[in-house]
Structure formats: C-alpha cells, structure tokens
Amino acid sequence: MKTDYTKPILSTKEHIKLLKSRNLIINNYKFAENTLNNVNYYNLSGYLYVFEDKSNSDLRTHNFTDVNFEEVFEFFKIDTKIRHLLLSCIFYIEVYIKNIISKTFTEIYKDTFYNYNIPNNIYKKINMEMEILANNSKELFILHYKEKYNDFPKLPIWISVEIMSLGILSKFYLFSEKRYKEEEAQKMCLNHYKYLEKLLHSITIIRNKCAHHSKLLCISLNKLKFPKQNKEKLKYYSNWINNIVE
C-alpha cells in the first residue's frame, strides 16, 4: 500500500548517527563525514544494502553485524573501478558495431536513405528520434552536412550511426529485416542474429548503469549463451583492440 513520503531531511552528521544506530561500525568519524560530504547518501545506501543482515523476505532490515563503514566504501570503490573499465571496453565494442551496422546496411540495400523508406512504425519512431538528435547536434560533421545538403535532417546511415545512442542502435537492429540481421551477425562470428540482439540489449543496460553511476555489482543480468567462436577471428578482434589501446 502506498503512503506519502514523510522521511525528514538529514544532515551528514545525522546520517552517520543513523548508521551507528543500525550497528554499522564507524572506525574513523572524519573519514565517514568526508565521504558522505562527497557521495550522495542515497547512492551509498545501495552498497549498504549488500552488507545488511538478511531477512527471510525481500524487505530491508537496516541492521548490520560486524560491518564497518570503510568496508562499504571499499566495495563502492571496487564497483566504480569496474564500471570505468567496462565503459572503456564498451566504447571499442560500440565503435566496431556501428561500423558493421552501417556497412552491412549499405551493402544490402544500396540506398543511402533506405531506413527512411521502410514501412515499419518502430523505424519511423527511430527516424524521428534521429532527426531530433540531428537538429540539436553541435557536432562539426553534422553542422557541415546541414549547411551543404538539402536532405537534412535526414542523414545517410553511416552518419546516423555516429550520433545514435546504444539504446537506439539496439532498437535499430532489433526491428531490422531478418536478412540484414543475419548478414550482420555472420560478420560478427555469430551463427544466429538472436545472439546479437541479446548482446546489444545487455551492453546497453550495462553501459547505462556504468554511465549513470548505478551500482553494478550484485545485480541480476540475464546470462548470455553464445556458440563457440572461430579462434582466428576472435584473435583478430582482440589484436585490433589491443593495438588501439596501446
């Protein structure tokens, strides 16, 4: 049953007092105070939950046993480092997938603006989103295109993908024609396009959590099952990324 939100606004000192009342050990008061002055308590509470005494239900107990503040913050730091690492990996994956999507699209359809002609309501919505992004973009390559070509805000697919978010990119692929999806999956060493659909969806979720500072550790994600890959092709992609990173 829903109720009105009536929780009082608490200061940093009051938050520390609240944590102590819940049996969280505060070894270094100054450290806890400095941390909560720099990290939103509501953000940190997601990490506190991991260390709480567990009840038989999904309800929070708000109580701790033999847990100190430093341990919770260390967990926060580990989660932050993993998010930064994943974001850097996703960046290279995104660059690669955008290239494959645009190349495969033009190879199959031989039409710069084919996506604007597909009788698909989802595509129409995506195209509307892309036109809004194009109109609001300050990217030099978009501004150059806007000045030079009458087609604006319609963009060639190889330009469109560069301003697509991963979420839009995932939808773009999901609602594409089967023959296009199959061709693209094959280029990525996947023997069925469903694998790529799931991969794009999962990467989008993880990327958004990383970018918006959401807790990543201890969350549930659907397990992705992939077929065994061609080792030589995997080696090629691995070397490509390593060369860029170095």
PDB file of C-alpha atoms in Angstrom:
ATOM      1  CA  MET A   1       0.000   0.000   0.000  1.00  0.00           C
ATOM      2  CA  LYS A   2       1.373   3.393  -0.984  1.00  0.00           C
ATOM      3  CA  THR A   3       1.908   6.212   1.523  1.00  0.00           C
ATOM      4  CA  ASP A   4       3.105   9.788   1.352  1.00  0.00           C
ATOM      5  CA  TYR A   5       6.862  10.351   1.633  1.00  0.00           C
ATOM      6  CA  THR A   6       7.476  11.804   5.091  1.00  0.00           C
ATOM      7  CA  LYS A   7      11.126  10.995   5.777  1.00  0.00           C
ATOM      8  CA  PRO A   8      12.970  14.025   7.210  1.00  0.00           C
ATOM      9  CA  ILE A   9      15.945  15.705   5.529  1.00  0.00           C
ATOM     10  CA  LEU A  10      19.108  14.623   7.343  1.00  0.00           C
ATOM     11  CA  SER A  11      22.496  16.305   7.581  1.00  0.00           C
ATOM     12  CA  THR A  12      25.762  14.384   7.186  1.00  0.00           C
ATOM     13  CA  LYS A  13      26.153  14.134  10.952  1.00  0.00           C
ATOM     14  CA  GLU A  14      22.606  12.842  11.283  1.00  0.00           C
ATOM     15  CA  HIS A  15      23.232  10.222   8.587  1.00  0.00           C
ATOM     16  CA  ILE A  16      26.277   8.980  10.499  1.00  0.00           C
ATOM     17  CA  LYS A  17      24.249   8.872  13.696  1.00  0.00           C
ATOM     18  CA  LEU A  18      21.573   6.874  11.861  1.00  0.00           C
ATOM     19  CA  LEU A  19      24.149   4.375  10.584  1.00  0.00           C
ATOM     20  CA  LYS A  20      25.609   3.937  14.064  1.00  0.00           C
ATOM     21  CA  SER A  21      22.117   3.287  15.432  1.00  0.00           C
ATOM     22  CA  ARG A  22      21.888   0.470  12.885  1.00  0.00           C
ATOM     23  CA  ASN A  23      25.116  -1.049  14.266  1.00  0.00           C
ATOM     24  CA  LEU A  24      27.356  -0.040  11.375  1.00  0.00           C
ATOM     25  CA  ILE A  25      30.845   0.391  12.847  1.00  0.00           C
ATOM     26  CA  ILE A  26      32.359   3.854  12.307  1.00  0.00           C
ATOM     27  CA  ASN A  27      36.106   3.482  12.918  1.00  0.00           C
ATOM     28  CA  ASN A  28      37.026   6.902  11.573  1.00  0.00           C
ATOM     29  CA  TYR A  29      34.333   9.525  12.057  1.00  0.00           C
ATOM     30  CA  LYS A  30      36.170  12.147   9.981  1.00  0.00           C
ATOM     31  CA  PHE A  31      36.568   9.731   7.067  1.00  0.00           C
ATOM     32  CA  ALA A  32      32.865   8.858   7.148  1.00  0.00           C
ATOM     33  CA  GLU A  33      31.957  12.542   7.307  1.00  0.00           C
ATOM     34  CA  ASN A  34      34.207  13.479   4.353  1.00  0.00           C
ATOM     35  CA  THR A  35      32.869  10.570   2.323  1.00  0.00           C
ATOM     36  CA  LEU A  36      29.234  11.490   2.883  1.00  0.00           C
ATOM     37  CA  ASN A  37      30.015  15.109   2.056  1.00  0.00           C
ATOM     38  CA  ASN A  38      31.183  13.922  -1.369  1.00  0.00           C
ATOM     39  CA  VAL A  39      28.976  10.905  -2.081  1.00  0.00           C
ATOM     40  CA  ASN A  40      25.187  11.090  -2.053  1.00  0.00           C
ATOM     41  CA  TYR A  41      23.905   9.039   0.883  1.00  0.00           C
ATOM     42  CA  TYR A  42      21.136   7.633  -1.299  1.00  0.00           C
ATOM     43  CA  ASN A  43      23.786   6.393  -3.755  1.00  0.00           C
ATOM     44  CA  LEU A  44      25.799   4.784  -0.965  1.00  0.00           C
ATOM     45  CA  SER A  45      22.704   3.154   0.534  1.00  0.00           C
ATOM     46  CA  GLY A  46      22.624   0.750  -2.422  1.00  0.00           C
ATOM     47  CA  TYR A  47      26.017  -0.551  -1.300  1.00  0.00           C
ATOM     48  CA  LEU A  48      24.981  -0.563   2.355  1.00  0.00           C
ATOM     49  CA  TYR A  49      22.134  -2.912   1.434  1.00  0.00           C
ATOM     50  CA  VAL A  50      24.637  -5.578   0.313  1.00  0.00           C
ATOM     51  CA  PHE A  51      26.093  -5.710   3.843  1.00  0.00           C
ATOM     52  CA  GLU A  52      22.812  -5.620   5.776  1.00  0.00           C
ATOM     53  CA  ASP A  53      21.623  -8.565   7.828  1.00  0.00           C
ATOM     54  CA  LYS A  54      19.319 -10.522   5.545  1.00  0.00           C
ATOM     55  CA  SER A  55      15.737 -11.328   6.460  1.00  0.00           C
ATOM     56  CA  ASN A  56      13.635 -14.194   5.127  1.00  0.00           C
ATOM     57  CA  SER A  57      11.826 -11.775   2.841  1.00  0.00           C
ATOM     58  CA  ASP A  58      12.960  -9.108   0.407  1.00  0.00           C
ATOM     59  CA  LEU A  59      12.383  -6.382   2.991  1.00  0.00           C
ATOM     60  CA  ARG A  60      15.397  -4.432   4.224  1.00  0.00           C
ATOM     61  CA  THR A  61      16.469  -4.983   7.820  1.00  0.00           C
ATOM     62  CA  HIS A  62      18.544  -1.781   8.100  1.00  0.00           C
ATOM     63  CA  ASN A  63      20.799  -3.566  10.545  1.00  0.00           C
ATOM     64  CA  PHE A  64      24.460  -4.622  10.387  1.00  0.00           C
ATOM     65  CA  THR A  65      26.603  -7.200  12.166  1.00  0.00           C
ATOM     66  CA  ASP A  66      30.421  -6.815  12.263  1.00  0.00           C
ATOM     67  CA  VAL A  67      30.467  -4.438   9.289  1.00  0.00           C
ATOM     68  CA  ASN A  68      32.354  -1.142   9.234  1.00  0.00           C
ATOM     69  CA  PHE A  69      31.931   1.949   7.072  1.00  0.00           C
ATOM     70  CA  GLU A  70      35.342   1.517   5.436  1.00  0.00           C
ATOM     71  CA  GLU A  71      34.349  -1.919   4.092  1.00  0.00           C
ATOM     72  CA  VAL A  72      31.236  -0.481   2.493  1.00  0.00           C
ATOM     73  CA  PHE A  73      33.187   2.350   0.888  1.00  0.00           C
ATOM     74  CA  GLU A  74      35.831  -0.088  -0.387  1.00  0.00           C
ATOM     75  CA  PHE A  75      33.057  -2.028  -2.094  1.00  0.00           C
ATOM     76  CA  PHE A  76      31.836   1.261  -3.598  1.00  0.00           C
ATOM     77  CA  LYS A  77      35.349   1.945  -4.973  1.00  0.00           C
ATOM     78  CA  ILE A  78      35.663  -1.533  -6.484  1.00  0.00           C
ATOM     79  CA  ASP A  79      32.292  -1.135  -8.181  1.00  0.00           C
ATOM     80  CA  THR A  80      33.356   2.272  -9.530  1.00  0.00           C
ATOM     81  CA  LYS A  81      36.612   0.884 -10.958  1.00  0.00           C
ATOM     82  CA  ILE A  82      34.787  -1.982 -12.652  1.00  0.00           C
ATOM     83  CA  ARG A  83      32.278   0.448 -14.176  1.00  0.00           C
ATOM     84  CA  HIS A  84      35.107   2.584 -15.570  1.00  0.00           C
ATOM     85  CA  LEU A  85      36.804  -0.499 -17.013  1.00  0.00           C
ATOM     86  CA  LEU A  86      33.597  -1.755 -18.614  1.00  0.00           C
ATOM     87  CA  LEU A  87      32.849   1.665 -20.109  1.00  0.00           C
ATOM     88  CA  SER A  88      36.236   1.735 -21.817  1.00  0.00           C
ATOM     89  CA  CYS A  89      35.621  -1.774 -23.232  1.00  0.00           C
ATOM     90  CA  ILE A  90      32.098  -0.901 -24.372  1.00  0.00           C
ATOM     91  CA  PHE A  91      33.485   2.140 -26.207  1.00  0.00           C
ATOM     92  CA  TYR A  92      35.513  -0.093 -28.550  1.00  0.00           C
ATOM     93  CA  ILE A  93      32.646  -2.546 -28.964  1.00  0.00           C
ATOM     94  CA  GLU A  94      30.330   0.337 -29.872  1.00  0.00           C
ATOM     95  CA  VAL A  95      32.774   1.711 -32.469  1.00  0.00           C
ATOM     96  CA  TYR A  96      33.067  -1.713 -34.082  1.00  0.00           C
ATOM     97  CA  ILE A  97      29.326  -2.499 -34.096  1.00  0.00           C
ATOM     98  CA  LYS A  98      28.405   0.904 -35.558  1.00  0.00           C
ATOM     99  CA  ASN A  99      30.835   0.332 -38.402  1.00  0.00           C
ATOM    100  CA  ILE A 100      29.445  -3.141 -39.135  1.00  0.00           C
ATOM    101  CA  ILE A 101      25.836  -1.908 -38.966  1.00  0.00           C
ATOM    102  CA  SER A 102      26.367   0.927 -41.455  1.00  0.00           C
ATOM    103  CA  LYS A 103      28.495  -1.127 -43.862  1.00  0.00           C
ATOM    104  CA  THR A 104      26.137  -4.089 -43.914  1.00  0.00           C
ATOM    105  CA  PHE A 105      23.137  -1.791 -44.358  1.00  0.00           C
ATOM    106  CA  THR A 106      24.600  -0.110 -47.444  1.00  0.00           C
ATOM    107  CA  GLU A 107      25.865  -3.396 -48.904  1.00  0.00           C
ATOM    108  CA  ILE A 108      22.413  -4.982 -48.726  1.00  0.00           C
ATOM    109  CA  TYR A 109      20.140  -2.070 -49.621  1.00  0.00           C
ATOM    110  CA  LYS A 110      22.360   0.055 -51.899  1.00  0.00           C
ATOM    111  CA  ASP A 111      20.394   3.074 -50.713  1.00  0.00           C
ATOM    112  CA  THR A 112      21.794   5.884 -48.576  1.00  0.00           C
ATOM    113  CA  PHE A 113      18.403   6.680 -47.023  1.00  0.00           C
ATOM    114  CA  TYR A 114      16.726   3.264 -47.136  1.00  0.00           C
ATOM    115  CA  ASN A 115      15.874   3.304 -43.426  1.00  0.00           C
ATOM    116  CA  TYR A 116      13.549   6.276 -44.052  1.00  0.00           C
ATOM    117  CA  ASN A 117      11.544   4.240 -46.573  1.00  0.00           C
ATOM    118  CA  ILE A 118      10.935   1.079 -44.537  1.00  0.00           C
ATOM    119  CA  PRO A 119       7.188   0.744 -43.690  1.00  0.00           C
ATOM    120  CA  ASN A 120       7.821  -0.020 -40.043  1.00  0.00           C
ATOM    121  CA  ASN A 121       6.321   2.042 -37.203  1.00  0.00           C
ATOM    122  CA  ILE A 122       9.316   1.431 -34.937  1.00  0.00           C
ATOM    123  CA  TYR A 123      11.659   2.617 -37.684  1.00  0.00           C
ATOM    124  CA  LYS A 124       9.505   5.713 -38.108  1.00  0.00           C
ATOM    125  CA  LYS A 125       9.915   6.489 -34.404  1.00  0.00           C
ATOM    126  CA  ILE A 126      13.662   5.863 -34.605  1.00  0.00           C
ATOM    127  CA  ASN A 127      13.914   8.162 -37.639  1.00  0.00           C
ATOM    128  CA  MET A 128      12.015  10.867 -35.738  1.00  0.00           C
ATOM    129  CA  GLU A 129      14.417  10.486 -32.797  1.00  0.00           C
ATOM    130  CA  MET A 130      17.372  10.710 -35.185  1.00  0.00           C
ATOM    131  CA  GLU A 131      16.022  13.881 -36.788  1.00  0.00           C
ATOM    132  CA  ILE A 132      15.673  15.478 -33.344  1.00  0.00           C
ATOM    133  CA  LEU A 133      19.242  14.437 -32.487  1.00  0.00           C
ATOM    134  CA  ALA A 134      20.494  15.831 -35.806  1.00  0.00           C
ATOM    135  CA  ASN A 135      18.719  19.158 -35.301  1.00  0.00           C
ATOM    136  CA  ASN A 136      20.122  19.516 -31.777  1.00  0.00           C
ATOM    137  CA  SER A 137      23.625  18.249 -32.547  1.00  0.00           C
ATOM    138  CA  LYS A 138      26.628  20.575 -32.331  1.00  0.00           C
ATOM    139  CA  GLU A 139      28.980  18.027 -33.900  1.00  0.00           C
ATOM    140  CA  LEU A 140      31.013  19.612 -36.703  1.00  0.00           C
ATOM    141  CA  PHE A 141      30.264  16.804 -39.163  1.00  0.00           C
ATOM    142  CA  ILE A 142      26.516  17.288 -38.588  1.00  0.00           C
ATOM    143  CA  LEU A 143      26.742  21.074 -38.933  1.00  0.00           C
ATOM    144  CA  HIS A 144      28.742  20.640 -42.157  1.00  0.00           C
ATOM    145  CA  TYR A 145      26.125  18.257 -43.556  1.00  0.00           C
ATOM    146  CA  LYS A 146      23.335  20.633 -42.534  1.00  0.00           C
ATOM    147  CA  GLU A 147      24.941  23.541 -44.406  1.00  0.00           C
ATOM    148  CA  LYS A 148      25.748  21.574 -47.550  1.00  0.00           C
ATOM    149  CA  TYR A 149      22.847  19.195 -48.238  1.00  0.00           C
ATOM    150  CA  ASN A 150      19.114  19.692 -48.756  1.00  0.00           C
ATOM    151  CA  ASP A 151      18.292  16.277 -47.288  1.00  0.00           C
ATOM    152  CA  PHE A 152      18.917  17.442 -43.720  1.00  0.00           C
ATOM    153  CA  PRO A 153      17.710  16.418 -41.134  1.00  0.00           C
ATOM    154  CA  LYS A 154      17.741  13.072 -42.959  1.00  0.00           C
ATOM    155  CA  LEU A 155      21.200  11.562 -42.668  1.00  0.00           C
ATOM    156  CA  PRO A 156      22.976   8.756 -44.536  1.00  0.00           C
ATOM    157  CA  ILE A 157      23.145   5.632 -42.407  1.00  0.00           C
ATOM    158  CA  TRP A 158      26.934   5.911 -41.911  1.00  0.00           C
ATOM    159  CA  ILE A 159      26.420   9.374 -40.411  1.00  0.00           C
ATOM    160  CA  SER A 160      23.297   8.423 -38.442  1.00  0.00           C
ATOM    161  CA  VAL A 161      25.057   5.655 -36.525  1.00  0.00           C
ATOM    162  CA  GLU A 162      27.648   8.113 -35.214  1.00  0.00           C
ATOM    163  CA  ILE A 163      25.034  10.060 -33.247  1.00  0.00           C
ATOM    164  CA  MET A 164      22.937   7.042 -32.245  1.00  0.00           C
ATOM    165  CA  SER A 165      22.910   6.080 -28.595  1.00  0.00           C
ATOM    166  CA  LEU A 166      23.425   2.397 -27.842  1.00  0.00           C
ATOM    167  CA  GLY A 167      19.739   2.186 -26.967  1.00  0.00           C
ATOM    168  CA  ILE A 168      18.666   3.488 -30.384  1.00  0.00           C
ATOM    169  CA  LEU A 169      21.287   1.313 -32.090  1.00  0.00           C
ATOM    170  CA  SER A 170      19.897  -1.744 -30.300  1.00  0.00           C
ATOM    171  CA  LYS A 171      16.332  -0.943 -31.413  1.00  0.00           C
ATOM    172  CA  PHE A 172      17.521  -0.194 -34.949  1.00  0.00           C
ATOM    173  CA  TYR A 173      18.993  -3.681 -35.201  1.00  0.00           C
ATOM    174  CA  LEU A 174      16.151  -5.433 -33.344  1.00  0.00           C
ATOM    175  CA  PHE A 175      13.491  -4.204 -35.780  1.00  0.00           C
ATOM    176  CA  SER A 176      15.528  -4.601 -38.960  1.00  0.00           C
ATOM    177  CA  GLU A 177      14.757  -7.159 -41.657  1.00  0.00           C
ATOM    178  CA  LYS A 178      15.834 -10.729 -40.967  1.00  0.00           C
ATOM    179  CA  ARG A 179      18.235 -10.967 -43.929  1.00  0.00           C
ATOM    180  CA  TYR A 180      20.062  -7.840 -42.764  1.00  0.00           C
ATOM    181  CA  LYS A 181      20.336  -9.117 -39.193  1.00  0.00           C
ATOM    182  CA  GLU A 182      21.598 -12.492 -40.347  1.00  0.00           C
ATOM    183  CA  GLU A 183      24.294 -10.917 -42.508  1.00  0.00           C
ATOM    184  CA  GLU A 184      25.488  -8.679 -39.705  1.00  0.00           C
ATOM    185  CA  ALA A 185      25.534 -11.487 -37.136  1.00  0.00           C
ATOM    186  CA  GLN A 186      27.605 -13.581 -39.520  1.00  0.00           C
ATOM    187  CA  LYS A 187      30.148 -10.780 -39.863  1.00  0.00           C
ATOM    188  CA  MET A 188      30.464 -10.768 -36.089  1.00  0.00           C
ATOM    189  CA  CYS A 189      31.090 -14.530 -35.944  1.00  0.00           C
ATOM    190  CA  LEU A 190      27.648 -15.283 -34.501  1.00  0.00           C
ATOM    191  CA  ASN A 191      25.690 -18.105 -36.085  1.00  0.00           C
ATOM    192  CA  HIS A 192      22.292 -16.572 -35.266  1.00  0.00           C
ATOM    193  CA  TYR A 193      21.106 -12.962 -35.167  1.00  0.00           C
ATOM    194  CA  LYS A 194      19.319 -13.585 -31.848  1.00  0.00           C
ATOM    195  CA  TYR A 195      22.725 -13.655 -30.156  1.00  0.00           C
ATOM    196  CA  LEU A 196      23.487 -10.160 -31.421  1.00  0.00           C
ATOM    197  CA  GLU A 197      20.056  -8.878 -30.363  1.00  0.00           C
ATOM    198  CA  LYS A 198      20.678 -10.101 -26.819  1.00  0.00           C
ATOM    199  CA  LEU A 199      24.240  -8.811 -26.819  1.00  0.00           C
ATOM    200  CA  LEU A 200      23.214  -5.290 -27.870  1.00  0.00           C
ATOM    201  CA  HIS A 201      20.425  -5.234 -25.290  1.00  0.00           C
ATOM    202  CA  SER A 202      22.724  -6.354 -22.461  1.00  0.00           C
ATOM    203  CA  ILE A 203      25.523  -3.968 -23.440  1.00  0.00           C
ATOM    204  CA  THR A 204      23.012  -1.103 -23.459  1.00  0.00           C
ATOM    205  CA  ILE A 205      21.842  -1.932 -19.924  1.00  0.00           C
ATOM    206  CA  ILE A 206      25.401  -2.261 -18.600  1.00  0.00           C
ATOM    207  CA  ARG A 207      26.561   0.898 -20.388  1.00  0.00           C
ATOM    208  CA  ASN A 208      23.686   2.940 -18.926  1.00  0.00           C
ATOM    209  CA  LYS A 209      24.382   1.671 -15.417  1.00  0.00           C
ATOM    210  CA  CYS A 210      28.074   2.493 -15.796  1.00  0.00           C
ATOM    211  CA  ALA A 211      27.465   5.952 -17.244  1.00  0.00           C
ATOM    212  CA  HIS A 212      24.881   6.942 -14.630  1.00  0.00           C
ATOM    213  CA  HIS A 213      26.849   5.708 -11.602  1.00  0.00           C
ATOM    214  CA  SER A 214      24.375   2.945 -10.760  1.00  0.00           C
ATOM    215  CA  LYS A 215      25.543   0.008  -8.660  1.00  0.00           C
ATOM    216  CA  LEU A 216      26.736  -2.741 -10.979  1.00  0.00           C
ATOM    217  CA  LEU A 217      27.956  -5.459  -8.607  1.00  0.00           C
ATOM    218  CA  CYS A 218      25.358  -7.824  -7.134  1.00  0.00           C
ATOM    219  CA  ILE A 219      22.690  -7.006  -9.723  1.00  0.00           C
ATOM    220  CA  SER A 220      20.915  -9.671 -11.759  1.00  0.00           C
ATOM    221  CA  LEU A 221      21.546  -9.816 -15.502  1.00  0.00           C
ATOM    222  CA  ASN A 222      20.296 -12.387 -17.972  1.00  0.00           C
ATOM    223  CA  LYS A 223      23.028 -14.878 -18.819  1.00  0.00           C
ATOM    224  CA  LEU A 224      24.069 -14.753 -22.465  1.00  0.00           C
ATOM    225  CA  LYS A 225      24.803 -18.077 -24.118  1.00  0.00           C
ATOM    226  CA  PHE A 226      26.967 -17.858 -27.212  1.00  0.00           C
ATOM    227  CA  PRO A 227      28.237 -20.544 -29.581  1.00  0.00           C
ATOM    228  CA  LYS A 228      31.936 -21.362 -29.726  1.00  0.00           C
ATOM    229  CA  GLN A 229      33.658 -18.712 -31.793  1.00  0.00           C
ATOM    230  CA  ASN A 230      36.190 -19.017 -34.572  1.00  0.00           C
ATOM    231  CA  LYS A 231      39.502 -18.637 -32.706  1.00  0.00           C
ATOM    232  CA  GLU A 232      41.314 -16.895 -35.557  1.00  0.00           C
ATOM    233  CA  LYS A 233      38.590 -14.261 -35.891  1.00  0.00           C
ATOM    234  CA  LEU A 234      38.484 -13.707 -32.152  1.00  0.00           C
ATOM    235  CA  LYS A 235      42.256 -13.314 -32.163  1.00  0.00           C
ATOM    236  CA  TYR A 236      41.948 -10.717 -34.924  1.00  0.00           C
ATOM    237  CA  TYR A 237      39.391  -8.630 -32.997  1.00  0.00           C
ATOM    238  CA  SER A 238      41.425  -8.912 -29.802  1.00  0.00           C
ATOM    239  CA  ASN A 239      44.578  -7.702 -31.578  1.00  0.00           C
ATOM    240  CA  TRP A 240      42.655  -4.833 -33.184  1.00  0.00           C
ATOM    241  CA  ILE A 241      41.517  -3.536 -29.788  1.00  0.00           C
ATOM    242  CA  ASN A 242      44.950  -4.070 -28.216  1.00  0.00           C
ATOM    243  CA  ASN A 243      46.631  -2.056 -30.984  1.00  0.00           C
ATOM    244  CA  ILE A 244      44.262   0.867 -30.398  1.00  0.00           C
ATOM    245  CA  VAL A 245      44.603   0.777 -26.609  1.00  0.00           C
ATOM    246  CA  GLU A 246      48.396   0.652 -26.799  1.00  0.00           C
TER     247      GLU A 246
END
